């Protein structure tokens, strides 16, 4: 292959989970590795030919995941040197006891005892919830446990809440029974999706990475965009988009691709905070990138009762629009700073990259093809894994061939990469149980609509803010589930199509990764860039803002999701909406960036932003006005810049 930049050697950065695994030594490392491989094998077998009841599959799966998590996530997260100890052994014993109890008592409880629980059942229910809260605190943070505790308090003491949200209340025993002893709580639908579709695709991502696809994504992005204006920033956008197809975590995306792209951006003169901001915004977009969409695509399909393929296809255009918006924002900044691209001598050739390792794109193509053929997501995941193994032998680089040792590493990494999503899916089962018992989702929806006076735009703005706040610090699946059960009903009740409503709330939940004060993706990027975390997060938010109008367009006209109901998709209208969306996001990028041909004055900035807002609703009148205003603004600015240049 052609020349490589020296900076590319930095791309061996480990993800946070891999770093934790590296800290384990001796027996704990061996045991954790064995448990991780068992988890992946269990998922593969249980998803194929093993006939096992859903409740038992979920219980075994979450028990093994929790055990593995106690090996990797220390009691004190701030202690970077902390490793496995006696306290963790204690929690593992409690894990086996609490999950093991219901595993063996479930049939007796519901068959022999006719669902009549004993005191011992409730004791182990409380123990299981405590264990889940502890591992969630370690792996994800305090927010979900506190939210779950609040939900439980609300379920029991609902009569004491404000009249708009009050209910008669449930006994603690009834709540514990629902959460622990049925498939409507911890071991419910979300955990079922995690233990099948989600983990299977995370394992697929691990096999794809093992085959060398991550390096291919970097080189391909560098070859395509390296010479463009501000090339390294464009490379970061493309790399993160490609990585997003197999990586559902914005933070993990930053940790892996950022180790390559951030130093590359800094090498051409971009400020550290800007380099970190670009990577954070680009990696956040990976959460909405099909086919995995931060693993939320599987949960969304389950909530909506539609095939997984429908969600994947619906997510393609919004994801493209987001990354186009980001490219517009980056290009505007590059023009403003007068940045150039990378020298042709320092970037690989597209043709050479594709000839050498282009076969590594086949697994992703196979997954999409299988889904479009109407096969299940599980079948597509298996097809992707098998294809990844095969294509690893079709490239010249023998180091990426998935031999038996690398097979076990991929299985191990697949399980490790599933920890956060699996734990999140289990613990939010508590919140889902409370929501279904109390009907709080409908009450919240009614109050949001009432407060906004029925105005759809105000409802969308209120839901947007709610989603961002509720999603602070949460991984993709957890944030989606939280906003789906709390915020999405308000949009559906306001007349937004269910598919568009769920995309809207998930989109803005994902944006919490770049929204201060808890912008985890931006903070991770700031650490790699040696930049101020707060400044980096504000920069990331400014770059991502042009993409903020996309969910509004989705809500007003779900044709962007190819969601046209019984009438079918009008492709002429789809093209029109897509083009007006492009104009809108470009106008917003220019207005927020403050630059077109030359720097914009305050009036021009405001008018470009107004133009973008006019193009949100996709109504013919506002679209026409917006496009005319945009054309006039561009023409005026070009004339003004020429006159300014002539005077100079």
Coordinates of C-alpha atoms in Angstrom, one line a residue:
X1 CA 0.0 0.0 0.0
X2 CA 1.0 3.6 -0.5
X3 CA 2.6 5.8 2.1
X4 CA 1.2 6.3 5.6
X5 CA 1.4 9.3 7.9
X6 CA 3.5 8.6 10.9
X7 CA 0.6 9.7 13.1
X8 CA -1.2 6.6 12.1
X9 CA 0.9 4.5 14.4
X10 CA -1.1 5.9 17.3
X11 CA -4.2 4.0 16.4
X12 CA -3.5 1.1 18.7
X13 CA -5.4 3.0 21.5
X14 CA -7.4 0.7 23.7
X15 CA -11.1 1.2 24.5
X16 CA -11.9 1.7 28.2
X17 CA -13.1 -1.9 28.5
X18 CA -9.9 -3.2 26.9
X19 CA -7.8 -1.1 29.3
X20 CA -9.7 -2.6 32.3
X21 CA -9.0 -6.1 30.9
X22 CA -5.3 -5.3 30.5
X23 CA -5.2 -4.3 34.2
X24 CA -6.2 -7.8 35.3
X25 CA -3.4 -10.1 36.0
X26 CA -2.9 -13.8 36.6
X27 CA -6.0 -15.8 37.7
X28 CA -8.5 -12.9 37.6
X29 CA -7.5 -12.3 33.9
X30 CA -7.9 -16.0 33.0
X31 CA -11.3 -16.4 34.8
X32 CA -12.6 -13.1 33.3
X33 CA -11.5 -14.3 29.8
X34 CA -13.2 -17.7 30.2
X35 CA -16.4 -16.1 31.4
X36 CA -16.4 -13.6 28.5
X37 CA -15.9 -16.4 25.9
X38 CA -18.6 -18.5 27.6
X39 CA -21.0 -15.5 27.3
X40 CA -20.4 -15.1 23.6
X41 CA -20.7 -18.8 23.0
X42 CA -23.9 -19.0 25.0
X43 CA -25.4 -16.1 23.0
X44 CA -24.4 -17.8 19.7
X45 CA -25.8 -21.1 20.7
X46 CA -28.9 -19.8 22.4
X47 CA -29.7 -17.7 19.3
X48 CA -29.3 -20.6 16.9
X49 CA -30.3 -24.2 17.8
X50 CA -30.5 -24.2 21.6
X51 CA -34.2 -24.5 22.7
X52 CA -34.3 -22.6 26.0
X53 CA -37.1 -20.6 27.5
X54 CA -36.7 -16.9 27.3
X55 CA -36.7 -16.2 31.0
X56 CA -34.0 -18.8 31.7
X57 CA -31.9 -17.5 28.8
X58 CA -32.1 -13.9 30.0
X59 CA -31.3 -14.9 33.6
X60 CA -28.2 -16.9 32.7
X61 CA -27.1 -14.2 30.4
X62 CA -27.4 -11.3 32.8
X63 CA -25.8 -13.3 35.6
X64 CA -22.7 -14.1 33.5
X65 CA -22.5 -10.5 32.3
X66 CA -22.7 -9.2 35.9
X67 CA -20.0 -11.5 37.0
X68 CA -17.8 -10.4 34.2
X69 CA -18.5 -6.7 35.0
X70 CA -17.4 -7.1 38.6
X71 CA -14.1 -8.3 37.3
X72 CA -13.6 -5.3 35.0
X73 CA -15.3 -2.3 36.8
X74 CA -13.6 -1.5 40.2
X75 CA -15.5 -0.3 43.2
X76 CA -13.7 3.1 43.0
X77 CA -13.9 4.2 39.4
X78 CA -11.5 7.1 40.0
X79 CA -8.7 4.8 41.1
X80 CA -7.0 4.0 37.7
X81 CA -4.8 1.3 39.4
X82 CA -7.7 -0.6 41.1
X83 CA -7.9 -4.2 40.2
X84 CA -9.9 -7.2 41.2
X85 CA -10.2 -7.8 45.0
X86 CA -12.1 -9.3 47.9
X87 CA -14.9 -6.8 47.7
X88 CA -15.5 -7.9 44.1
X89 CA -15.6 -11.6 45.1
X90 CA -18.3 -10.7 47.7
X91 CA -20.4 -9.0 45.0
X92 CA -19.9 -12.0 42.6
X93 CA -21.2 -14.3 45.4
X94 CA -24.3 -12.1 45.8
X95 CA -24.8 -12.1 42.0
X96 CA -24.7 -15.9 41.8
X97 CA -27.0 -16.2 44.8
X98 CA -29.6 -13.6 43.7
X99 CA -29.8 -14.6 40.0
X100 CA -29.3 -18.3 40.7
X101 CA -32.2 -18.3 43.2
X102 CA -34.8 -17.2 40.7
X103 CA -33.2 -19.4 38.0
X104 CA -34.1 -22.5 40.1
X105 CA -37.2 -21.2 41.9
X106 CA -39.1 -19.8 38.8
X107 CA -40.8 -23.0 37.8
X108 CA -41.7 -23.9 41.4
X109 CA -43.1 -20.4 42.0
X110 CA -45.3 -20.2 38.9
X111 CA -46.3 -23.9 38.6
X112 CA -46.3 -25.5 42.0
X113 CA -47.0 -22.4 44.2
X114 CA -49.4 -20.8 41.6
X115 CA -47.4 -17.5 41.6
X116 CA -47.7 -17.2 45.4
X117 CA -44.4 -15.7 46.6
X118 CA -42.8 -16.4 49.9
X119 CA -40.7 -14.0 52.1
X120 CA -37.5 -15.7 50.8
X121 CA -38.5 -14.7 47.2
X122 CA -38.8 -11.1 48.2
X123 CA -35.5 -11.1 50.1
X124 CA -33.7 -12.4 47.0
X125 CA -35.6 -9.9 44.9
X126 CA -34.2 -7.0 47.0
X127 CA -30.8 -8.6 46.9
X128 CA -30.9 -8.9 43.1
X129 CA -31.9 -5.2 42.7
X130 CA -29.1 -4.1 45.0
X131 CA -26.6 -6.1 43.0
X132 CA -27.9 -4.6 39.8
X133 CA -27.7 -1.1 41.2
X134 CA -24.2 -1.6 42.3
X135 CA -22.9 -2.9 39.0
X136 CA -24.8 -0.2 37.2
X137 CA -23.2 2.4 39.4
X138 CA -19.8 1.0 38.5
X139 CA -20.3 0.4 34.8
X140 CA -22.6 3.3 33.9
X141 CA -22.9 5.8 36.8
X142 CA -25.3 6.9 39.4
X143 CA -28.1 8.3 37.2
X144 CA -29.8 5.1 36.2
X145 CA -29.8 3.6 39.7
X146 CA -31.2 6.9 41.2
X147 CA -33.8 7.1 38.4
X148 CA -34.8 3.5 39.1
X149 CA -35.1 4.2 42.9
X150 CA -37.2 7.2 42.1
X151 CA -39.4 5.1 39.9
X152 CA -39.9 2.5 42.6
X153 CA -40.7 5.2 45.2
X154 CA -43.2 6.6 42.7
X155 CA -44.8 3.2 42.2
X156 CA -45.3 2.6 45.9
X157 CA -46.1 6.2 47.1
X158 CA -47.8 7.5 43.9
X159 CA -50.7 8.9 46.0
X160 CA -48.5 11.6 47.5
X161 CA -47.3 13.0 44.1
X162 CA -48.8 16.1 42.5
X163 CA -52.3 15.6 41.2
X164 CA -51.3 15.5 37.5
X165 CA -49.0 12.5 38.2
X166 CA -50.7 10.9 41.2
X167 CA -52.0 7.3 41.3
X168 CA -53.3 5.0 43.9
X169 CA -50.0 3.3 44.5
X170 CA -48.8 -0.4 44.6
X171 CA -47.5 -2.5 47.5
X172 CA -43.8 -3.1 47.7
X173 CA -44.4 -6.8 47.4
X174 CA -46.4 -6.4 44.2
X175 CA -43.7 -4.2 42.8
X176 CA -40.9 -6.7 43.7
X177 CA -42.9 -9.5 42.2
X178 CA -43.3 -7.7 38.9
X179 CA -39.7 -6.6 38.7
X180 CA -38.0 -9.9 39.8
X181 CA -40.4 -12.8 39.4
X182 CA -41.9 -12.1 36.0
X183 CA -40.7 -11.4 32.5
X184 CA -42.1 -7.8 32.8
X185 CA -39.2 -6.4 34.7
X186 CA -35.5 -7.0 34.9
X187 CA -35.8 -10.2 32.8
X188 CA -38.2 -8.6 30.3
X189 CA -38.3 -7.6 26.7
X190 CA -35.3 -5.2 26.7
X191 CA -33.0 -7.9 28.2
X192 CA -34.3 -10.4 25.6
X193 CA -33.3 -8.1 22.8
X194 CA -29.9 -7.5 24.5
X195 CA -29.2 -11.2 25.0
X196 CA -30.0 -12.0 21.3
X197 CA -29.8 -9.3 18.6
X198 CA -27.6 -6.7 20.4
X199 CA -24.9 -8.9 21.7
X200 CA -24.8 -10.9 18.5
X201 CA -24.1 -7.7 16.6
X202 CA -21.5 -6.5 19.2
X203 CA -19.8 -9.9 18.6
X204 CA -20.0 -9.3 14.9
X205 CA -18.3 -5.9 15.4
X206 CA -15.6 -7.6 17.4
X207 CA -15.0 -10.1 14.6
X208 CA -15.0 -7.3 12.0
X209 CA -12.4 -5.4 14.0
X210 CA -10.3 -8.5 14.4
X211 CA -10.3 -8.9 10.6
X212 CA -8.7 -5.4 10.3
X213 CA -11.7 -3.4 9.3
X214 CA -11.0 -0.5 11.7
X215 CA -7.6 0.1 9.9
X216 CA -9.4 -0.1 6.6
X217 CA -11.9 2.5 7.7
X218 CA -9.1 4.9 8.7
X219 CA -7.1 4.4 5.5
X220 CA -10.2 4.6 3.3
X221 CA -11.3 7.9 4.9
X222 CA -7.8 9.3 4.7
X223 CA -7.6 8.4 1.0
X224 CA -11.0 9.9 0.2
X225 CA -10.9 13.1 2.2
X226 CA -7.3 13.7 3.1
X227 CA -6.6 16.2 0.4
X228 CA -9.7 18.2 0.9
X229 CA -9.8 21.6 2.7
X230 CA -9.2 20.8 6.4
X231 CA -8.7 17.2 5.3
X232 CA -7.9 15.5 8.6
X233 CA -11.2 16.9 10.1
X234 CA -13.1 15.4 7.1
X235 CA -11.2 12.2 7.7
X236 CA -12.4 12.1 11.3
X237 CA -16.0 12.5 10.1
X238 CA -15.8 9.7 7.6
X239 CA -13.8 7.4 9.9
X240 CA -16.3 7.8 12.7
X241 CA -19.2 7.3 10.3
X242 CA -17.7 4.0 9.1
X243 CA -16.8 2.9 12.6
X244 CA -20.3 3.7 13.7
X245 CA -21.7 0.9 11.5
X246 CA -20.1 -1.6 13.9
X247 CA -19.6 0.4 17.1
X248 CA -22.7 1.5 19.1
X249 CA -20.8 3.6 21.7
X250 CA -19.9 7.3 21.1
X251 CA -17.2 7.1 23.8
X252 CA -15.7 3.9 22.4
X253 CA -15.8 5.4 18.9
X254 CA -13.8 8.4 20.2
X255 CA -11.3 6.2 22.1
X256 CA -10.5 4.1 19.0
X257 CA -10.8 6.5 16.0
X258 CA -9.8 9.6 18.0
X259 CA -6.4 8.1 18.7
X260 CA -5.7 8.4 15.0
X261 CA -7.8 11.4 13.9
X262 CA -7.2 13.9 16.7
X263 CA -3.3 14.0 16.4
X264 CA -3.8 14.1 12.6
X265 CA -6.0 17.2 12.9
X266 CA -3.6 18.9 15.3
X267 CA -0.8 18.2 12.9
X268 CA -2.2 20.7 10.3
X269 CA -2.8 23.4 12.8
X270 CA -6.3 22.8 14.2
X271 CA -6.7 23.8 17.8
X272 CA -6.8 20.9 20.3
X273 CA -10.4 21.8 21.4
X274 CA -11.6 21.9 17.8
X275 CA -9.9 18.6 16.9
X276 CA -11.5 17.0 20.0
X277 CA -14.9 18.7 19.1
X278 CA -14.8 17.3 15.6
X279 CA -14.1 13.8 16.8
X280 CA -16.7 13.9 19.5
X281 CA -19.5 15.2 17.2
X282 CA -18.5 12.6 14.5
X283 CA -18.4 9.7 16.9
X284 CA -21.8 10.7 18.4
X285 CA -23.2 10.4 14.9
X286 CA -22.1 6.8 15.0
X287 CA -24.9 6.1 17.4
X288 CA -27.5 6.9 14.7
X289 CA -25.7 5.1 11.9
X290 CA -27.3 1.9 10.7
X291 CA -27.2 -1.1 10.9
X292 CA -26.6 -1.1 14.7
X293 CA -27.5 2.5 15.6
X294 CA -25.9 2.2 19.0
X295 CA -27.8 -1.1 19.5
X296 CA -31.0 0.9 19.9
X297 CA -32.3 -0.2 16.5
X298 CA -33.2 -3.6 18.0
X299 CA -34.9 -2.1 21.0
X300 CA -36.8 0.4 18.8
X301 CA -38.0 -2.4 16.6
X302 CA -39.3 -4.3 19.7
X303 CA -41.1 -1.2 21.1
X304 CA -42.7 -0.3 17.8
X305 CA -43.6 -3.9 16.8
X306 CA -42.0 -3.6 13.4
X307 CA -39.3 -5.6 11.6
X308 CA -35.7 -4.6 12.4
X309 CA -35.2 -4.0 8.7
X310 CA -37.8 -1.2 8.8
X311 CA -35.8 0.7 11.5
X312 CA -32.5 0.2 9.7
X313 CA -33.7 1.5 6.4
X314 CA -35.5 4.4 8.1
X315 CA -32.2 5.4 9.7
X316 CA -30.1 5.7 6.5
X317 CA -31.2 9.1 5.3
X318 CA -31.1 10.9 8.7
X319 CA -27.6 9.5 9.4
X320 CA -26.4 10.7 6.0
X321 CA -27.9 14.1 6.6
X322 CA -26.2 14.3 10.0
X323 CA -22.8 13.6 8.6
X324 CA -23.3 15.9 5.7
X325 CA -24.3 18.6 8.2
X326 CA -21.1 17.9 10.1
X327 CA -19.0 18.0 6.9
X328 CA -20.6 21.4 6.1
X329 CA -19.7 22.7 9.6
X330 CA -16.1 21.4 9.4
X331 CA -15.6 22.8 5.9
X332 CA -16.9 26.2 7.1
X333 CA -14.4 26.3 9.9
X334 CA -11.6 25.1 7.5
X335 CA -12.4 28.0 5.1
X336 CA -12.5 30.5 8.0
X337 CA -9.1 29.3 9.2
X338 CA -7.6 29.0 5.7
X339 CA -6.7 25.4 6.2
X340 CA -5.3 23.2 3.5
X341 CA -5.5 19.4 3.0
X342 CA -2.8 16.8 3.5
X343 CA -0.1 16.5 0.8
X344 CA -0.9 13.7 -1.7
X345 CA 2.4 12.1 -1.0
X346 CA 1.3 11.5 2.6
X347 CA -2.0 9.7 2.0
X348 CA -2.9 6.3 0.6
X349 CA -4.5 5.8 -2.8
X350 CA -8.2 4.8 -2.8
X351 CA -7.6 2.1 -5.4
X352 CA -4.7 0.7 -3.6
X353 CA -6.6 0.5 -0.3
X354 CA -9.5 -1.2 -1.9
X355 CA -7.3 -3.7 -3.8
X356 CA -5.4 -4.5 -0.7
X357 CA -8.2 -4.7 1.9
X358 CA -11.4 -3.8 0.2
X359 CA -12.7 -7.3 0.8
X360 CA -13.1 -6.4 4.5
X361 CA -16.2 -4.3 3.5
X362 CA -18.0 -7.5 2.5
X363 CA -19.3 -8.4 6.0
X364 CA -21.2 -5.1 6.2
X365 CA -22.5 -5.5 2.7
X366 CA -23.6 -9.0 3.5
X367 CA -25.5 -7.9 6.6
X368 CA -27.4 -5.2 4.7
X369 CA -28.1 -7.6 1.8
X370 CA -29.4 -10.3 4.1
X371 CA -31.6 -7.8 5.9
X372 CA -33.0 -6.5 2.6
X373 CA -33.7 -10.1 1.5
X374 CA -36.1 -10.2 4.5
X375 CA -34.1 -12.5 6.7
X376 CA -34.0 -11.9 10.5
X377 CA -31.4 -9.8 12.2
X378 CA -30.1 -12.8 14.0
X379 CA -29.5 -14.5 10.7
X380 CA -27.8 -11.4 9.4
X381 CA -25.6 -11.2 12.4
X382 CA -24.4 -14.8 12.0
X383 CA -23.9 -14.2 8.2
X384 CA -21.7 -11.1 9.1
X385 CA -19.6 -13.1 11.6
X386 CA -19.0 -15.9 9.2
X387 CA -18.1 -13.5 6.4
X388 CA -15.7 -11.6 8.6
X389 CA -13.8 -14.9 9.3
X390 CA -13.7 -15.8 5.6
X391 CA -12.6 -12.3 4.3
X392 CA -9.8 -12.1 7.0
X393 CA -8.1 -14.8 4.8
X394 CA -8.6 -12.8 1.6
X395 CA -6.2 -10.0 2.4
X396 CA -2.4 -9.9 2.1
X397 CA -2.0 -9.0 5.8
X398 CA -1.7 -12.3 7.6
X399 CA -1.7 -10.7 11.0
X400 CA -5.4 -10.0 10.7
X401 CA -6.4 -13.5 9.9
X402 CA -8.9 -14.9 12.4
X403 CA -7.0 -17.9 13.6
X404 CA -8.2 -19.9 16.6
X405 CA -6.4 -17.7 19.1
X406 CA -7.8 -14.5 17.5
X407 CA -11.2 -16.2 17.4
X408 CA -11.2 -16.5 21.2
X409 CA -10.0 -12.9 21.5
X410 CA -12.9 -11.7 19.3
X411 CA -15.4 -13.8 21.4
X412 CA -13.9 -12.3 24.5
X413 CA -14.0 -8.7 23.2
X414 CA -17.6 -9.2 22.0
X415 CA -18.7 -10.1 25.5
X416 CA -16.7 -7.3 27.1
X417 CA -18.2 -4.8 24.6
X418 CA -21.7 -6.0 25.6
X419 CA -21.4 -5.3 29.3
X420 CA -22.8 -1.8 29.5
X421 CA -25.6 -2.4 27.1
X422 CA -26.7 -5.6 28.8
X423 CA -26.6 -4.1 32.3
X424 CA -28.5 -1.0 31.0
X425 CA -31.2 -3.2 29.4
X426 CA -31.6 -5.2 32.6
X427 CA -31.9 -2.3 35.1
X428 CA -34.1 -0.1 32.9
X429 CA -36.5 -3.1 33.1
X430 CA -37.4 -1.7 36.5
X431 CA -38.3 1.7 35.0
X432 CA -40.4 0.0 32.2
X433 CA -42.2 -2.1 34.8
X434 CA -43.1 1.1 36.8
X435 CA -44.2 3.0 33.7
X436 CA -46.5 0.1 32.6
X437 CA -48.0 -0.3 36.1
X438 CA -48.6 3.4 36.7
X439 CA -49.3 4.8 33.2
X440 CA -47.0 7.7 33.9
X441 CA -46.0 7.9 30.2
X442 CA -49.5 8.9 29.2
X443 CA -49.7 11.3 32.0
X444 CA -46.4 12.9 31.1
X445 CA -47.5 13.1 27.4
X446 CA -50.7 14.8 28.4
X447 CA -49.0 17.4 30.6
X448 CA -46.3 18.3 27.9
X449 CA -49.0 18.8 25.3
X450 CA -51.1 20.9 27.7
X451 CA -48.1 23.0 28.7
X452 CA -47.2 23.7 25.1
X453 CA -50.8 24.6 24.3
X454 CA -50.9 21.9 21.6
X455 CA -48.3 23.8 19.5
X456 CA -46.2 21.1 17.8
X457 CA -43.0 23.1 17.5
X458 CA -43.1 23.9 21.3
X459 CA -43.8 20.3 22.1
X460 CA -40.8 19.2 20.0
X461 CA -38.5 21.8 21.7
X462 CA -39.7 20.7 25.2
X463 CA -39.2 17.0 24.3
X464 CA -35.8 17.8 22.8
X465 CA -34.6 19.4 26.1
X466 CA -36.1 16.6 28.1
X467 CA -34.4 13.9 26.1
X468 CA -31.0 15.6 26.3
X469 CA -31.3 16.0 30.1
X470 CA -32.6 12.5 30.7
X471 CA -29.8 11.0 28.6
X472 CA -26.8 12.7 30.3
X473 CA -24.1 10.1 30.9
X474 CA -26.0 7.1 29.6
X475 CA -25.0 4.5 27.0
X476 CA -27.0 4.4 23.8
X477 CA -29.5 1.6 24.7
X478 CA -30.2 3.0 28.2
X479 CA -30.7 6.5 27.0
X480 CA -33.0 5.3 24.2
X481 CA -35.2 3.2 26.5
X482 CA -35.5 6.0 29.1
X483 CA -36.6 8.6 26.5
X484 CA -38.8 6.1 24.6
X485 CA -40.9 5.3 27.6
X486 CA -41.0 8.9 29.0
X487 CA -40.8 11.4 26.1
X488 CA -41.9 9.5 22.9
X489 CA -45.6 9.1 24.0
X490 CA -45.9 12.9 24.1
X491 CA -45.0 13.1 20.4
X492 CA -47.2 10.3 19.4
X493 CA -50.1 11.9 21.3
X494 CA -49.3 15.2 19.5
X495 CA -49.8 13.5 16.1
X496 CA -46.2 12.5 15.2
X497 CA -46.0 9.1 13.7
X498 CA -44.6 6.5 16.1
X499 CA -41.5 5.7 14.0
X500 CA -40.7 9.5 13.7
X501 CA -41.4 10.0 17.4
X502 CA -38.9 7.3 18.5
X503 CA -36.3 8.5 16.0
X504 CA -36.7 12.1 17.4
X505 CA -36.2 11.1 21.0
X506 CA -33.3 8.8 20.3
X507 CA -31.6 11.3 18.1
X508 CA -31.6 14.0 20.8
X509 CA -30.8 11.4 23.5
X510 CA -27.6 10.7 21.5
X511 CA -26.8 14.4 21.3
X512 CA -26.3 14.4 25.1
X513 CA -22.9 13.0 24.3
X514 CA -21.8 16.5 23.1
X515 CA -24.1 18.7 25.2
X516 CA -22.6 20.3 28.3
X517 CA -22.5 19.8 31.2
X518 CA -22.2 16.0 30.9
X519 CA -20.8 15.5 27.4
X520 CA -19.0 12.1 27.8
X521 CA -17.8 11.8 24.1
X522 CA -16.5 15.4 24.2
X523 CA -14.7 14.8 27.5
X524 CA -13.1 11.6 26.1
X525 CA -11.9 13.5 23.0
X526 CA -10.6 16.3 25.2
X527 CA -8.4 13.8 27.1
X528 CA -6.8 12.5 23.8
X529 CA -6.4 16.1 22.5
X530 CA -5.0 17.5 25.7
X531 CA -7.7 20.2 25.6
X532 CA -10.1 21.8 28.1
X533 CA -13.1 19.4 28.4
X534 CA -15.7 22.2 28.7
X535 CA -14.3 24.2 25.7
X536 CA -14.2 20.9 23.7
X537 CA -17.8 20.1 24.5
X538 CA -19.0 23.5 23.5
X539 CA -17.1 23.2 20.2
X540 CA -18.5 19.8 19.6
X541 CA -22.0 21.1 20.3
X542 CA -21.6 24.0 17.9
X543 CA -20.4 21.6 15.1
X544 CA -23.3 19.2 15.7
X545 CA -25.9 22.0 15.9
X546 CA -26.6 22.0 12.1
X547 CA -27.7 18.5 12.5
X548 CA -30.2 19.5 15.2
X549 CA -32.8 20.4 12.6
X550 CA -32.9 16.9 11.1
X551 CA -35.1 15.4 13.9
X552 CA -37.5 18.3 13.5
X553 CA -37.8 17.6 9.8
X554 CA -38.4 14.0 10.6
X555 CA -41.2 14.9 13.0
X556 CA -42.9 17.2 10.6
X557 CA -42.5 14.9 7.6
X558 CA -41.5 11.3 8.3
X559 CA -41.0 10.7 4.6
X560 CA -37.3 11.1 5.4
X561 CA -37.6 7.8 7.2
X562 CA -39.4 6.3 4.2
X563 CA -42.4 6.2 6.5
X564 CA -45.4 7.1 4.3
X565 CA -48.1 4.9 5.8
X566 CA -50.4 3.0 3.5
X567 CA -49.9 5.5 0.6
X568 CA -46.4 4.4 -0.1
X569 CA -43.3 6.6 -0.6
X570 CA -43.6 9.5 -3.1
X571 CA -40.0 9.6 -4.2
X572 CA -40.4 12.9 -5.9
X573 CA -41.5 14.4 -2.6
X574 CA -38.7 12.5 -0.8
X575 CA -36.1 14.1 -3.1
X576 CA -37.6 17.6 -2.6
X577 CA -37.6 17.2 1.2
X578 CA -34.0 15.8 1.1
X579 CA -32.8 18.7 -0.9
X580 CA -34.5 21.3 1.2
X581 CA -33.0 19.6 4.3
X582 CA -29.6 19.9 2.7
X583 CA -30.2 23.7 2.1
X584 CA -31.4 24.0 5.7
X585 CA -28.4 22.3 7.3
X586 CA -26.0 24.2 5.1
X587 CA -27.6 27.5 6.0
X588 CA -27.4 26.6 9.7
X589 CA -23.7 25.6 9.3
X590 CA -22.9 28.9 7.6
X591 CA -24.9 30.9 10.1
X592 CA -23.4 29.3 13.2
X593 CA -19.9 29.2 11.6
X594 CA -20.1 32.8 10.6
X595 CA -18.4 32.3 7.3
X596 CA -19.2 31.8 3.6
X597 CA -16.8 33.5 1.2
X598 CA -15.7 35.9 4.0
X599 CA -16.8 36.4 7.6
X600 CA -20.5 37.1 8.1
X601 CA -21.8 40.1 10.0
X602 CA -24.4 39.6 12.8
X603 CA -27.3 40.3 10.5
X604 CA -26.2 37.7 7.9
X605 CA -25.7 35.2 10.7
X606 CA -29.2 35.7 12.0
X607 CA -30.8 35.5 8.6
X608 CA -29.0 32.3 7.7
X609 CA -30.2 30.7 10.9
X610 CA -33.8 32.0 10.2
X611 CA -33.5 30.4 6.7
X612 CA -32.7 27.1 8.3
X613 CA -35.7 27.4 10.7
X614 CA -38.0 28.1 7.7
X615 CA -37.0 24.9 6.1
X616 CA -37.8 22.7 9.1
X617 CA -41.5 22.2 8.6
X618 CA -41.3 21.0 4.9
X619 CA -44.4 23.0 4.2
X620 CA -44.4 24.3 0.6
X621 CA -44.8 28.0 1.6
X622 CA -42.1 28.1 4.2
X623 CA -39.8 26.0 2.0
X624 CA -40.2 28.4 -0.9
X625 CA -39.6 31.4 1.3
X626 CA -36.6 29.7 2.9
X627 CA -35.0 28.8 -0.4
X628 CA -35.6 32.3 -1.9
X629 CA -34.1 33.9 1.2
X630 CA -31.1 31.5 1.1
X631 CA -30.5 32.4 -2.6
X632 CA -30.7 36.1 -1.9
X633 CA -28.4 35.9 1.1
X634 CA -25.8 33.9 -0.9
X635 CA -26.0 36.3 -3.8
X636 CA -25.7 39.3 -1.6
X637 CA -22.8 37.9 0.3
X638 CA -20.9 37.0 -2.9
X639 CA -21.4 40.5 -4.3
X640 CA -20.3 42.0 -1.0
X641 CA -17.2 39.8 -0.7
X642 CA -16.2 40.7 -4.3
X643 CA -16.6 44.4 -3.6
X644 CA -14.6 44.0 -0.4
X645 CA -11.9 42.2 -2.3
X646 CA -11.9 44.9 -5.0
X647 CA -11.5 47.7 -2.4
X648 CA -8.7 45.7 -0.7

